[in-house]
CSV table of C-alpha atoms in Angstrom, one decimal:
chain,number,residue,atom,x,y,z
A,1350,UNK,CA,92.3,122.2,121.6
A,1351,UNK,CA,90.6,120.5,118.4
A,1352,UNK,CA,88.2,117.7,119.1
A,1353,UNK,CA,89.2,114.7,116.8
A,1354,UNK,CA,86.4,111.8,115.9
A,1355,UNK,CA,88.7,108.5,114.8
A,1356,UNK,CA,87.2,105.9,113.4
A,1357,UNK,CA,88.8,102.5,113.3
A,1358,UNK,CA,90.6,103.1,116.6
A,1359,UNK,CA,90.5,100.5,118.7
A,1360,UNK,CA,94.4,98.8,116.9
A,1361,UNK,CA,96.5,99.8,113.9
A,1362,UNK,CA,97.1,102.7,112.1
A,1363,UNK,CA,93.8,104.2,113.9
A,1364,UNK,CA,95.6,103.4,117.6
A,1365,UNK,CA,98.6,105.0,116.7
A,1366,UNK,CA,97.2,108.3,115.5
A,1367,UNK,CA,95.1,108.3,118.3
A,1368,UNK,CA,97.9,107.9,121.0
A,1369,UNK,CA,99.9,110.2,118.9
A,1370,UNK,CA,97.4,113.3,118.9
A,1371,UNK,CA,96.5,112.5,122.8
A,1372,UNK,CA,99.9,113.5,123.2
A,1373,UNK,CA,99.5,116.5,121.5
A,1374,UNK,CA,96.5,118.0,123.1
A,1375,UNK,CA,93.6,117.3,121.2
A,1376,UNK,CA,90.5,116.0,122.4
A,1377,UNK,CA,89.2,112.6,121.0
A,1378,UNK,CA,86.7,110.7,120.4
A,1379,UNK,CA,87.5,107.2,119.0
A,1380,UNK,CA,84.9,104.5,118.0
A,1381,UNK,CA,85.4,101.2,116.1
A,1382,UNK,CA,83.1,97.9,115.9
A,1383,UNK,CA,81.5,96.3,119.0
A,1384,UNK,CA,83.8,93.6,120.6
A,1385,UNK,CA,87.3,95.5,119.6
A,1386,UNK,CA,90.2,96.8,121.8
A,1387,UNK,CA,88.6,100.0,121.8
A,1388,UNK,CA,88.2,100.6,125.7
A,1389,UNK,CA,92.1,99.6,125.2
A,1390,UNK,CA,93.4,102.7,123.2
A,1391,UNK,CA,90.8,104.8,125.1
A,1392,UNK,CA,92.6,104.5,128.8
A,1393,UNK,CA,96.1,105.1,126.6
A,1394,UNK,CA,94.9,108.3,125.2
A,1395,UNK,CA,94.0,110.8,128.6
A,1396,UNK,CA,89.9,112.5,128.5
A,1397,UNK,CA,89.7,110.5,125.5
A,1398,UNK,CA,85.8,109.5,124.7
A,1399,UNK,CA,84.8,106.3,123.1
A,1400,UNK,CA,81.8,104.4,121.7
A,1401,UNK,CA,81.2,101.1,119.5
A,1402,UNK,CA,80.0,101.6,116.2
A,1403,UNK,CA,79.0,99.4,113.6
A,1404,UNK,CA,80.0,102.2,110.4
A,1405,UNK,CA,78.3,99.8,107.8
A,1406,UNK,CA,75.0,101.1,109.3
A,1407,UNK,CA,74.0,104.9,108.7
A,1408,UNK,CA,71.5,104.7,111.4
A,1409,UNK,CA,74.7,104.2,114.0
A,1410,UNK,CA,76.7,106.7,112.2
A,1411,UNK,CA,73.5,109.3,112.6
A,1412,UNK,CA,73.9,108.2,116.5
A,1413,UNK,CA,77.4,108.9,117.2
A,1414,UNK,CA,77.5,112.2,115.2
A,1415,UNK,CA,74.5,112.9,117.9
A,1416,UNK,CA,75.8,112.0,121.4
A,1417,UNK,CA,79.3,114.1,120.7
A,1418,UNK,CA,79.6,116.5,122.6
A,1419,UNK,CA,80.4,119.1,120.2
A,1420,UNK,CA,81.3,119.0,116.6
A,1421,UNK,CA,84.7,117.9,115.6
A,1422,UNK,CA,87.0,119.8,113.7
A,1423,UNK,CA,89.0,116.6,112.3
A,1424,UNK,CA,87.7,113.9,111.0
A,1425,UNK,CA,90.3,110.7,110.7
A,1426,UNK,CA,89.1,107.8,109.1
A,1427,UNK,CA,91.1,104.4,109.4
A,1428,UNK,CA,88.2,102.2,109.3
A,1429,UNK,CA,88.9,99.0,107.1
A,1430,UNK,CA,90.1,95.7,105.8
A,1431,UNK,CA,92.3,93.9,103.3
A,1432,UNK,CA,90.4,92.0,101.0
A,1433,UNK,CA,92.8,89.8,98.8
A,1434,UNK,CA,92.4,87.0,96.4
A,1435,UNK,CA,93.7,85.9,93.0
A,1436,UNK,CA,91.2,87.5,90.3
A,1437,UNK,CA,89.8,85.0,88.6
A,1438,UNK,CA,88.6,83.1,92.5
A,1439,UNK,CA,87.6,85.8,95.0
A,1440,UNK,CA,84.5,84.9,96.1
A,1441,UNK,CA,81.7,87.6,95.2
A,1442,UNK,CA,80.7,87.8,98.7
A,1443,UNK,CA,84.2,89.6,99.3
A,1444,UNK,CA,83.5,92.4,96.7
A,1445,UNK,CA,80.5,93.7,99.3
A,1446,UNK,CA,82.3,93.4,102.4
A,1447,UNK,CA,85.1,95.4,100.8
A,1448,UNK,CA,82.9,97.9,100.0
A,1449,UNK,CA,81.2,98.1,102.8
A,1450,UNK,CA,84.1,98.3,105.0
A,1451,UNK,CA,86.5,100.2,102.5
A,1452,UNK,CA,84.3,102.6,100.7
A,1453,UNK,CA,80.7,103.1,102.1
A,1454,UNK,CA,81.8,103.1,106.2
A,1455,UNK,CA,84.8,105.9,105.5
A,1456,UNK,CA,82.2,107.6,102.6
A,1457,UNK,CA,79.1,107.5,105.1
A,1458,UNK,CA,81.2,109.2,108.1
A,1459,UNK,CA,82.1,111.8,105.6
A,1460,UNK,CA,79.3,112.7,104.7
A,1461,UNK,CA,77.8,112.6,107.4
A,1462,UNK,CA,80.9,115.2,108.7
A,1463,UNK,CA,80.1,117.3,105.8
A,1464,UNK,CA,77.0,118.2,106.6
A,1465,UNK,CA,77.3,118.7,110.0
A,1466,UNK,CA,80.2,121.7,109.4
A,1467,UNK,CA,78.3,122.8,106.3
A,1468,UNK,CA,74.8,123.7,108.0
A,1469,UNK,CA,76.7,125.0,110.8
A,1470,UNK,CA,78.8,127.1,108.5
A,1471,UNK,CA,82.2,125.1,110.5
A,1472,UNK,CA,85.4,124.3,108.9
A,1473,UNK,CA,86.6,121.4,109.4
A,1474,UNK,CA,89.0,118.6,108.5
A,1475,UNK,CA,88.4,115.4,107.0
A,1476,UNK,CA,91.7,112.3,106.3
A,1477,UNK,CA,90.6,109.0,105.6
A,1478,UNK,CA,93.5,105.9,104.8
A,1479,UNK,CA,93.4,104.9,101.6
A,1480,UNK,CA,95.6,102.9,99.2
A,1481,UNK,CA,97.9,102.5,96.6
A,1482,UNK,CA,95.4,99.8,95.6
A,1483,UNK,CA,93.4,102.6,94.3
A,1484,UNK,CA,95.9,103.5,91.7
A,1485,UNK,CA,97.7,100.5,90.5
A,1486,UNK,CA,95.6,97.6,89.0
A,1487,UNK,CA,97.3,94.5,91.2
A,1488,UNK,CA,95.0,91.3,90.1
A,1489,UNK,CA,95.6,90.3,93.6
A,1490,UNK,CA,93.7,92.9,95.0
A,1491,UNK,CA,90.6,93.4,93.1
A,1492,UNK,CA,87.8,93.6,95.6
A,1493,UNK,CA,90.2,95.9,97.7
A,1494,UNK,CA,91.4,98.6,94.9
A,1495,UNK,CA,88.2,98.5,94.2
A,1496,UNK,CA,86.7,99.9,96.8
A,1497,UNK,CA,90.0,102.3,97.8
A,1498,UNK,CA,89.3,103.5,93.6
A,1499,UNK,CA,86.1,104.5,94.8
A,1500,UNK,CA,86.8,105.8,98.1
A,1501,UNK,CA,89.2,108.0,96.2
A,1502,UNK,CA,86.8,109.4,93.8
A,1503,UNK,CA,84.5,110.7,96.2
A,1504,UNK,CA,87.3,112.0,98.3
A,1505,UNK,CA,87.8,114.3,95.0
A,1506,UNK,CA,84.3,115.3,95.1
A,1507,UNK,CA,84.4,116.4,98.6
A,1508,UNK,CA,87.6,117.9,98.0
A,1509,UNK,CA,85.5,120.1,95.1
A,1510,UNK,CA,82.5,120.8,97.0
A,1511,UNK,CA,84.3,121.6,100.5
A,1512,UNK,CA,87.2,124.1,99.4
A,1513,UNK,CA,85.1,127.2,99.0
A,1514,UNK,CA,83.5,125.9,102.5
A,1515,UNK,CA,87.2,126.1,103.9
A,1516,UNK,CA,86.7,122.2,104.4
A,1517,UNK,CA,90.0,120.2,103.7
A,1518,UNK,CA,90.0,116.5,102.5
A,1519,UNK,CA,92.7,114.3,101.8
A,1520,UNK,CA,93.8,111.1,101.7
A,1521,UNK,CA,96.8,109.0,102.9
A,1522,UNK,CA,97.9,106.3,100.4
A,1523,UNK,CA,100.3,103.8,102.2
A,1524,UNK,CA,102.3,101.4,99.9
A,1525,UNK,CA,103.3,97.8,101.4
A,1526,UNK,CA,102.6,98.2,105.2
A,1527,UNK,CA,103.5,95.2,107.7
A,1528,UNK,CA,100.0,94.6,109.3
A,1529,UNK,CA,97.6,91.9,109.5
A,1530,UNK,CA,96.3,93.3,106.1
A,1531,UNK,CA,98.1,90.0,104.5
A,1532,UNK,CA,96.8,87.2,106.5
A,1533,UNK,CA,94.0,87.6,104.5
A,1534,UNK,CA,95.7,87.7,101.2
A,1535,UNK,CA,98.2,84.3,102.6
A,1536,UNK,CA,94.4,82.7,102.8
A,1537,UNK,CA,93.6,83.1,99.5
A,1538,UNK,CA,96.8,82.1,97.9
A,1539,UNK,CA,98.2,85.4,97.3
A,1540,UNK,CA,101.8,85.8,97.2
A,1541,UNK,CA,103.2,87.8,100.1
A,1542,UNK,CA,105.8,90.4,99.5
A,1543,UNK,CA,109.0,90.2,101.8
A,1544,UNK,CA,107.6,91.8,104.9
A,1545,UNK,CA,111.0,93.2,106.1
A,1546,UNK,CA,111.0,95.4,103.3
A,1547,UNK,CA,107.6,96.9,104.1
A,1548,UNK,CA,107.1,99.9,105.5
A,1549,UNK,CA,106.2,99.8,109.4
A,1550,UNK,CA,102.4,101.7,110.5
A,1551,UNK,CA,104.5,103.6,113.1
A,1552,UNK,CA,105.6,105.9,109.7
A,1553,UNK,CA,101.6,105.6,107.9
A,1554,UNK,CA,101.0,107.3,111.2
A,1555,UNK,CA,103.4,109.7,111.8
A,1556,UNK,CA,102.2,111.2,108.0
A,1557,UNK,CA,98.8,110.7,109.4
A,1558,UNK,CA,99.2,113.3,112.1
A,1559,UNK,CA,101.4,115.8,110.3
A,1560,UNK,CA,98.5,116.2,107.7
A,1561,UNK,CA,96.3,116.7,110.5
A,1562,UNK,CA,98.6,119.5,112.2
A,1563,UNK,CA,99.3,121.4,108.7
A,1564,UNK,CA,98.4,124.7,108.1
A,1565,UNK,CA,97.4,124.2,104.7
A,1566,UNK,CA,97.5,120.1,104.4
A,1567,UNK,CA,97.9,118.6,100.5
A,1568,UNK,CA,94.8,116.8,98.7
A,1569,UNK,CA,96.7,113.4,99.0
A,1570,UNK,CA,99.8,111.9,100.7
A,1571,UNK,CA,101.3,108.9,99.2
A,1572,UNK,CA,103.9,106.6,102.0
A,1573,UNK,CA,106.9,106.4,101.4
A,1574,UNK,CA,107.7,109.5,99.5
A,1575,UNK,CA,109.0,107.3,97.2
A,1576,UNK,CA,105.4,107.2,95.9
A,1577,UNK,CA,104.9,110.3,95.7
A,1578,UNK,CA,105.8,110.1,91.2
A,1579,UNK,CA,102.3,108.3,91.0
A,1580,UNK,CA,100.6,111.8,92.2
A,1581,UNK,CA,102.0,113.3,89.0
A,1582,UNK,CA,99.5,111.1,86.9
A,1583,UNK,CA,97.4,110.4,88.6
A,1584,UNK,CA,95.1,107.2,88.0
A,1585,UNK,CA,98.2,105.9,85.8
A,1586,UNK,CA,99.2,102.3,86.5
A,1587,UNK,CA,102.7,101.2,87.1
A,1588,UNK,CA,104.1,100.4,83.5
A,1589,UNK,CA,105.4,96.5,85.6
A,1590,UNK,CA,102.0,96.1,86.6
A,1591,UNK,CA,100.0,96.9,83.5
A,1592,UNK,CA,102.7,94.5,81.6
A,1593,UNK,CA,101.5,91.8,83.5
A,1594,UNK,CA,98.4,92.0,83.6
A,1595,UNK,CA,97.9,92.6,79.8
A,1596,UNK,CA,100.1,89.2,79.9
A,1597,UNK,CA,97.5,87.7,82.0
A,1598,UNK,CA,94.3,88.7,79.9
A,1599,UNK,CA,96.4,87.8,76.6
A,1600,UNK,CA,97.1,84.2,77.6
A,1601,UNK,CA,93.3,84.1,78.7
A,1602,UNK,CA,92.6,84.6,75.1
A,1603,UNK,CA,90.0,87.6,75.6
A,1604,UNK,CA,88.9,88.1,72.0
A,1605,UNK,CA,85.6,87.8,70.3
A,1606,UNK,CA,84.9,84.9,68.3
A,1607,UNK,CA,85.6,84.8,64.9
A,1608,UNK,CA,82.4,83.0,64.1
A,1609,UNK,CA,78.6,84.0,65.7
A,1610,UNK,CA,78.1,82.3,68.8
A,1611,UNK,CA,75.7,82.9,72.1
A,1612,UNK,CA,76.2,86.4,73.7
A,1613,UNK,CA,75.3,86.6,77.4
A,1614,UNK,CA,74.2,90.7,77.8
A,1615,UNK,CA,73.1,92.2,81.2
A,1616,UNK,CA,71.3,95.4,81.3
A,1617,UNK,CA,70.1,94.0,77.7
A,1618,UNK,CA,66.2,95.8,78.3
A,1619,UNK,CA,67.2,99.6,77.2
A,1620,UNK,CA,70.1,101.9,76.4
A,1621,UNK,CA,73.4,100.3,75.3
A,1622,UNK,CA,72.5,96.5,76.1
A,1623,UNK,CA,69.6,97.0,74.0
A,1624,UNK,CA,71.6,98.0,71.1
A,1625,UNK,CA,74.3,95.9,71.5
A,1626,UNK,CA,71.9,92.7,71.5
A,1627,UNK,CA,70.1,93.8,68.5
A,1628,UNK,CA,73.1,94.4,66.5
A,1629,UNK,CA,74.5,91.3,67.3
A,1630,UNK,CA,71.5,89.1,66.6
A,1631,UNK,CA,71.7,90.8,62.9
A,1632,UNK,CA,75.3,89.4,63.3
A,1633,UNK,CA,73.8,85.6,63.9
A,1634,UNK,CA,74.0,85.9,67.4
A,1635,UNK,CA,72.5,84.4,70.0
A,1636,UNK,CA,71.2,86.7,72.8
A,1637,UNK,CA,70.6,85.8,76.3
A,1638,UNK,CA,69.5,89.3,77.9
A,1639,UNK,CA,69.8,89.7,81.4
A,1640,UNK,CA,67.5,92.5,82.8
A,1641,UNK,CA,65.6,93.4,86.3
A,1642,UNK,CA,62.1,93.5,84.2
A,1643,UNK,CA,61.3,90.3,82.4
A,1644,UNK,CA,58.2,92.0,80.8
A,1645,UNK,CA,59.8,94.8,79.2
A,1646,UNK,CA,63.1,92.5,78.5
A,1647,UNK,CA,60.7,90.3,76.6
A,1648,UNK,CA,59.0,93.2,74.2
A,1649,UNK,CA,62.3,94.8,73.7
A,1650,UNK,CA,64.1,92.1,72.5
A,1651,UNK,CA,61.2,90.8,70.3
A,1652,UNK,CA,61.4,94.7,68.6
């Protein structure tokens, strides 16, 4: 029997795979944040092992990879949470918890994976939920795609490194799915798609566990299949979505000035800031530079 370590168990998509591979015979352990249903899921799922976790921290990660009991051979992260807002109001505070919940927990686990199989020259299996966030720019979901647009890129470089390892990544990219995902957005003034028409997280889970159970599992699995035409260029917006946003940024009126005005640059004490700041003061601009070293912000610009 494989030993499975599921993150994000203790409700959702996480629960459901859980339940689902209990019933297959593997042998889990399942761990979510303190003060969740975990213990819940755990007495549903038969021998199943659980601990609390706080996966923002690496010094927690570094303790559950050390009280299992052996190494798992899958890896199943569902760990995260919808961060929605309009674009132009999500509150900056909502970009780092999205990334710490979306990217760097799911990212950190990985790794963390990785280099247990690799040292012990193990194969192994790693699936972590991501989104269709990550491919399609929606203005409504900027902090979230994100995140899911970097979780995917390093999924890619794991999928690189691990293959001559015999260590398979993938990811699971669910479209529309009727969770508690859009309370958050409903918050924030996002418009809510019709829920009926969403697609339920019994069928995120079902694909879930058949990657798990393939012989030779794909890179990424996009729910419905229907979604599966975005694989074929991959990183390519939705030609309705890029439409409006372009209509968006063109009403904004994002174009430079026709006439010298002041020019707020970050990063303005070296490389391309520096450049940019000194060609546009010979334009008539002015600069205010932005940089983490006043000292050398101050000699650069007055070179």
């Amino acid at each position: 029997m494989s030993v499975c370590l599921i993150t994000g168990a203790a409700g959702g998509i996480g629960g459901l795979v859980a339940r689902q591979l209990a019933d297959r015979g593997f042998r889990l352990h399942l761990t979510d944040r303190p003060g969740s249903a975990l213990e819940g899921v755990a007495r549903d799922c038969p021998g199943a092992a659980f601990s609390f976790c706080d996966l923002t921290r690496p010094d927690e990660i570094e303790a559950l990879f050390e009280q299992l009991a052996e190494p798992p051979q899958v890896v199943f992260n569902a760990i995260g949470k919808g961060v929605m807002g309009k674009f132009d109001a999500i509150p900056a505070a909502s970009f780092s918890e999205s990334f710490e919940l979306n990217f760097f927990s799911p990212l950190f686990v990985n790794l963390r994976a990785f280099r247990t199989w690799k040292t012990r020259a193990l194969t192994g299996r790693l699936l972590t939920v991501s989104s269709v966030s990550g491919h399609r720019a929606y203005p409504s979901s900027i902090a979230y795609g994100a995140a899911k647009h970097a979780l995917e890129a390093s999924m890619t470089i794991l999928r690189k490194v691990g293959e001559p390892l015999g260590i398979a990544v993938g990811t699971i990219c669910p479209t529309n799915v009727d969770t508690g995902f859009w309370s958050n957005a409903e918050v924030y003034g996002v418009e809510v798609p019709d829920r009926s028409r969403m697609i339920s997280p019994e069928q995120v889970a079902h694909a879930c566990v058949e990657w798990i159970e393939q012989a030779d599992p794909p890179r990424r699995v996009f729910v419905p299949e229907q979604q599966v035409s975005i694989c074929t260029r991959y990183g390519i917006p939705s030609p309705a979505v890029d439409q409006r946003l372009a209509h968006t940024l063109t009403e904004a009126g994002h174009q430079m000035p026709p006439s010298p005005g002041v020019a707020l640059i970050t990063g303005a004490s070296s490389g391309l800031g520096l450049a940019l700041s000194r060609a546009l003061s010979q334009l008539g601009w002015t600069i205010v530079g932005l940089a983490r070293n006043r000292t050398r912000l101050e000699g650069m610009l007055r070179s």
